[in-house]
Structure formats: structure tokens, C-alpha cells
């Protein structure tokens, strides 16, 4: 998979991709992540990428030209499955959207800043809009990193144990069961006996039961395994 992220603040995206799973995924050649600095596509003397809003009002608006030039440059190199604008009024990111996106080959994530981007970008240049939640961030970079993380960890070979993404919350419409590690007792607080029993079938039954219990009490809206 190839992921191109367009931003006017590329440094905000340095750390999410330089550690742990996302770093290893790139090193293994399973994903290529390129961050593009919009300022390099500005035709203005001071490499400006924003301007005042027509009609007035507080806050700057990101201009269409640098965004158009950057997208055109990328599209000349390869075909993109989706050009996604990170937006608080987009469709809410879910595990099922992450699953869908993980099957794509080339994706662009466009990050807004300030008051947002010129509406004509949304009308003419992008194919999809994704929100990471019903709250407003100061920029799309953290949201793009969230989308990228949720998608990249699903690519085959990224997680060491191939089945581990499948047993995560939401993947089967259920919340994941609780997990424990050593020591088996701490301050008198014990790990459930069944997990130490070595009886695999009983352990699986326990996990399933806990997953159902948790889903019922915490997220009854998930429909108990019927939806994702
Ligand atoms: N004025 C806009 C908010 C702009 S916030 C409004 O009221 O809708 C600046 C940028 O942050 C946006 O352009 C978008 O790219 C990003 N952003 C903010 N909140 C987000 C969210 N919940 N999900 C995804 N991107 C978000």
C-alpha cells in the first residue's frame, strides 16, 4: 500500500510513523508513507498556503491552488483509489471503514488547518471525507495519523501474530475480552483461574463469554456480533 499525506505542517506527522508497528511496516516494505509539504506547491513568494475568507469572518482558509497542484503531481505518478479529506463533518471512522481502506493500493489523505479548506477542493478534487469523531481538532494531521494507524495495522504481515487484528474490538462486532500477564497474583489481585488452567477450549469459552458480557454492558449498540 502507498499512503500520501498532504499537509501544511509536515513535522506534525514525524513521530507517528517513526516508531513501533508503523515504523516496522514501512521497513518491511508493506506500506510506503510519504508526507507532502503543501508549501512546496505554493506559487506565492512566501510559500503561503492560506488566505482570508471571502465574506469575512475569523480564521484563515487553505487555498485551492497548492492543494490542486500537489494532488495533480501525485495523480500523474499513479492512480489513487481514494483522495480523502480529513473533516469533522465527514463519515465517522469505524473498523469497517479501516477494513475497506486496508484493501486499497494507493490513498491520499488531505489535512486541513485553520478554518478549513476552500470548498471547491471538496467539490471537485476529493472522493471521500472522513471524521475521527464529533469534536474539532486544530488540524487534520492527528486525524490522518489515526486513519493511517487503523489501516496499516490491518495489512497482512504488519502485526507479528497474523490473527491478532482479528481478535481486536469491533472486528467481529464484539468488544475484546480482558487480558492479563504475569504475575498471576499482584497485591492479592488474582488472574482468573481459567486462564492459568491450560485448558484451551475452556479458555476460548471464557473469552467469548467475557466479550459478550462486555459488549452487552458497554456497547449494546454493536448488536452483539451481528454488525461491525
Ligand atoms: N471550521 C471547521 C473546522 C476546521 S478544523 C468546521 O467547523 O467544521 C481544521 C482542520 O482540522 C479541518 O480542516 C480538518 O482537516 C481537521 N479536523 C478537525 N477536526 C477533525 C475531525 N474530527 N476529524 C478529522 N479531521 C478533523
Coordinates of C-alpha atoms and ligand atoms in Angstrom, one line a residue:
X1 CA 0.0 0.0 0.0
X2 CA 1.1 3.6 -0.6
X3 CA -0.2 6.4 1.5
X4 CA 0.4 10.1 0.6
X5 CA -0.4 12.6 3.2
X6 CA -0.8 16.3 2.2
X7 CA -0.3 18.9 4.9
X8 CA 0.9 22.4 5.6
X9 CA 2.6 21.2 8.8
X10 CA 4.6 18.0 7.8
X11 CA 6.5 17.9 11.1
X12 CA 3.3 17.1 13.0
X13 CA 3.5 13.7 11.2
X14 CA 7.1 12.9 12.0
X15 CA 6.6 10.9 15.2
X16 CA 3.6 8.7 14.5
X17 CA 5.4 6.9 11.7
X18 CA 8.8 6.7 13.2
X19 CA 8.2 4.1 16.0
X20 CA 6.9 0.7 16.7
X21 CA 4.4 -1.0 14.4
X22 CA 4.0 1.8 11.8
X23 CA 7.8 2.1 11.5
X24 CA 8.3 -1.7 11.1
X25 CA 5.5 -1.9 8.5
X26 CA 7.5 0.6 6.4
X27 CA 10.8 -1.1 7.0
X28 CA 9.3 -4.4 5.9
X29 CA 8.1 -2.7 2.7
X30 CA 4.4 -3.4 3.4
X31 CA 3.5 0.3 3.2
X32 CA 5.1 3.4 1.8
X33 CA 4.1 6.6 3.6
X34 CA 5.0 9.9 2.1
X35 CA 4.3 13.3 3.7
X36 CA 4.0 16.2 1.3
X37 CA 4.5 19.8 2.4
X38 CA 1.9 21.9 0.8
X39 CA 4.1 25.0 1.0
X40 CA 6.3 23.4 -1.7
X41 CA 3.3 23.6 -4.1
X42 CA 2.6 27.2 -3.4
X43 CA 3.3 29.7 -6.2
X44 CA 3.4 32.6 -3.7
X45 CA 6.6 34.4 -2.9
X46 CA 6.4 33.5 0.8
X47 CA 5.1 30.0 0.0
X48 CA 1.8 30.9 1.6
X49 CA -1.0 28.2 1.6
X50 CA -3.8 30.1 3.2
X51 CA -5.7 33.4 2.8
X52 CA -8.6 35.4 4.3
X53 CA -12.1 34.0 3.9
X54 CA -14.3 35.7 1.3
X55 CA -17.2 37.4 3.0
X56 CA -15.2 37.9 6.2
X57 CA -15.2 36.0 9.4
X58 CA -12.5 34.8 11.7
X59 CA -9.8 32.4 10.6
X60 CA -7.8 31.7 7.5
X61 CA -8.8 29.3 4.8
X62 CA -6.5 26.9 2.9
X63 CA -6.2 27.9 -0.8
X64 CA -7.2 25.6 -3.6
X65 CA -4.2 26.1 -5.8
X66 CA -1.4 24.4 -3.8
X67 CA -3.7 21.5 -3.0
X68 CA -4.7 21.1 -6.6
X69 CA -1.0 21.2 -7.7
X70 CA 0.0 18.7 -5.1
X71 CA -2.8 16.3 -6.0
X72 CA -2.1 16.7 -9.7
X73 CA 1.5 15.9 -9.2
X74 CA 0.7 12.7 -7.3
X75 CA -2.0 11.7 -9.8
X76 CA 0.5 12.0 -12.6
X77 CA 2.6 9.3 -10.9
X78 CA -0.1 6.7 -10.1
X79 CA -3.9 6.1 -9.9
X80 CA -5.4 6.7 -6.5
X81 CA -8.3 4.6 -5.1
X82 CA -9.4 7.4 -2.8
X83 CA -8.5 11.0 -2.2
X84 CA -9.7 11.6 1.4
X85 CA -10.2 14.9 3.2
X86 CA -10.0 14.7 6.9
X87 CA -13.0 16.6 8.1
X88 CA -15.1 16.8 11.3
X89 CA -18.3 16.6 9.2
X90 CA -17.1 13.6 7.2
X91 CA -18.3 10.0 7.7
X92 CA -17.3 8.7 11.1
X93 CA -14.3 6.4 11.0
X94 CA -15.2 2.8 12.0
X95 CA -13.4 -0.5 12.0
X96 CA -15.3 -1.4 8.9
X97 CA -14.0 1.7 7.0
X98 CA -10.5 0.8 8.2
X99 CA -11.0 -2.7 6.8
X100 CA -12.2 -1.3 3.5
X101 CA -9.3 1.1 3.1
X102 CA -6.8 -1.6 4.0
X103 CA -7.7 -3.4 0.7
X104 CA -6.8 -0.3 -1.4
X105 CA -3.5 0.2 -3.1
X106 CA -3.0 4.0 -3.2
X107 CA -4.6 6.5 -0.9
X108 CA -4.2 10.3 -0.4
X109 CA -5.1 11.8 3.0
X110 CA -5.5 15.6 2.8
X111 CA -5.2 17.5 6.1
X112 CA -6.9 20.8 6.6
X113 CA -5.9 23.5 9.1
X114 CA -7.2 26.9 10.3
X115 CA -10.9 27.4 9.3
X116 CA -10.7 24.5 6.8
X117 CA -10.1 24.3 3.1
X118 CA -11.7 26.2 0.1
X119 CA -15.0 24.4 -0.5
X120 CA -14.1 23.9 -4.2
X121 CA -11.4 21.4 -3.2
X122 CA -14.2 19.3 -1.5
X123 CA -16.5 19.7 -4.5
X124 CA -14.0 18.8 -7.2
X125 CA -10.8 17.2 -6.0
X126 CA -11.6 14.7 -3.3
X127 CA -13.5 11.4 -3.3
X128 CA -14.3 10.9 0.3
X129 CA -14.4 12.7 3.7
X130 CA -13.6 11.0 7.0
X131 CA -14.0 12.3 10.6
X132 CA -12.4 10.6 13.5
X133 CA -15.1 11.9 16.0
X134 CA -17.6 14.5 16.8
X135 CA -15.1 17.1 18.0
X136 CA -12.9 19.7 16.3
X137 CA -9.2 19.4 16.1
X138 CA -6.9 22.2 15.1
X139 CA -5.7 20.3 12.1
X140 CA -6.2 17.1 10.1
X141 CA -2.7 15.7 10.8
X142 CA -3.6 13.8 14.0
X143 CA -6.8 12.6 12.4
X144 CA -4.8 11.4 9.3
X145 CA -2.3 9.6 11.6
X146 CA -5.3 7.8 13.3
X147 CA -6.7 6.7 10.0
X148 CA -3.3 5.6 8.8
X149 CA -2.6 3.6 12.0
X150 CA -6.0 1.9 11.9
X151 CA -5.5 0.9 8.3
X152 CA -1.8 -0.1 8.3
X153 CA -2.0 -2.5 11.2
X154 CA -4.5 -4.5 9.2
X155 CA -2.2 -5.1 6.2
X156 CA -1.1 -8.7 6.1
X157 CA 2.3 -9.1 7.7
X158 CA 2.3 -5.9 9.8
X159 CA 1.3 -7.5 13.1
X160 CA 3.5 -10.4 14.1
X161 CA 0.7 -12.6 15.1
X162 CA -1.5 -12.5 12.0
X163 CA -4.6 -13.4 13.9
X164 CA -4.2 -10.6 16.5
X165 CA -6.0 -7.9 14.5
X166 CA -9.0 -10.3 14.0
X167 CA -9.5 -10.6 17.8
X168 CA -9.5 -6.9 18.4
X169 CA -12.6 -5.0 19.5
X170 CA -15.1 -4.2 16.7
X171 CA -13.6 -6.6 14.3
X172 CA -16.4 -9.2 14.9
X173 CA -18.9 -6.7 16.3
X174 CA -17.7 -7.5 19.9
X175 CA -15.6 -5.7 22.4
X176 CA -12.3 -7.6 23.1
X177 CA -12.2 -9.7 26.4
X178 CA -9.9 -8.6 29.2
X179 CA -6.3 -9.6 29.1
X180 CA -3.7 -10.3 31.8
X181 CA 0.0 -11.0 32.1
X182 CA 2.5 -12.0 34.8
X183 CA 2.5 -12.1 37.7
X184 CA -0.5 -14.3 38.3
X185 CA -1.1 -12.5 41.6
X186 CA -0.3 -8.9 42.5
X187 CA -1.2 -7.3 45.8
X188 CA -3.6 -10.2 46.3
X189 CA -5.3 -9.4 43.0
X190 CA -5.6 -12.6 41.0
X191 CA -5.8 -13.5 37.4
X192 CA -8.9 -15.6 36.6
X193 CA -8.1 -19.3 37.3
X194 CA -9.4 -20.5 33.9
X195 CA -6.6 -18.5 32.1
X196 CA -4.0 -20.5 34.1
X197 CA -5.7 -23.9 33.6
X198 CA -4.0 -24.7 30.3
X199 CA -7.4 -25.9 29.1
X200 CA -7.7 -24.2 25.7
X201 CA -11.3 -24.9 24.9
X202 CA -12.4 -23.6 28.3
X203 CA -10.2 -20.5 27.8
X204 CA -11.8 -19.8 24.5
X205 CA -15.3 -20.2 26.0
X206 CA -14.4 -17.8 28.8
X207 CA -13.1 -15.2 26.3
X208 CA -16.2 -15.5 24.2
X209 CA -18.4 -15.1 27.3
X210 CA -16.4 -12.1 28.6
X211 CA -16.5 -10.5 25.1
X212 CA -20.3 -10.9 25.0
X213 CA -20.7 -9.6 28.6
X214 CA -18.6 -6.5 27.8
X215 CA -20.3 -5.8 24.6
X216 CA -23.7 -6.0 26.3
X217 CA -22.8 -3.7 29.2
X218 CA -20.6 -1.2 27.3
X219 CA -21.6 -1.2 23.7
X220 CA -25.1 -2.7 23.3
X221 CA -25.3 -0.6 20.0
X222 CA -22.8 -3.0 18.4
X223 CA -25.6 -5.6 18.1
X224 CA -23.8 -8.4 19.7
X225 CA -21.7 -9.7 16.9
X226 CA -24.2 -9.1 14.1
X227 CA -22.6 -5.9 12.7
X228 CA -19.2 -4.4 12.6
Ligands
LIG1 N1 -14.2 25.1 10.7 C1 -14.2 23.7 10.5 C2 -13.2 23.0 11.4 C3 -11.8 23.3 10.9 S1 -10.7 22.4 11.9 C4 -15.6 23.2 11.0 O1 -16.2 23.8 11.9 O2 -16.0 22.2 10.5 C5 -9.2 22.4 10.9 C6 -9.0 21.1 10.2 O3 -8.8 20.0 11.2 C7 -10.1 20.6 9.3 O4 -9.9 21.2 8.0 C8 -9.8 19.1 9.3 O5 -8.9 18.7 8.3 C9 -9.2 18.8 10.6 N2 -10.2 18.2 11.6 C10 -10.7 18.8 12.7 N3 -11.5 18.0 13.4 C11 -11.5 16.8 12.7 C12 -12.1 15.6 13.0 N4 -12.9 15.4 14.0 N5 -11.8 14.6 12.1 C13 -11.0 14.7 11.1 N6 -10.4 15.9 10.8 C14 -10.6 17.0 11.6

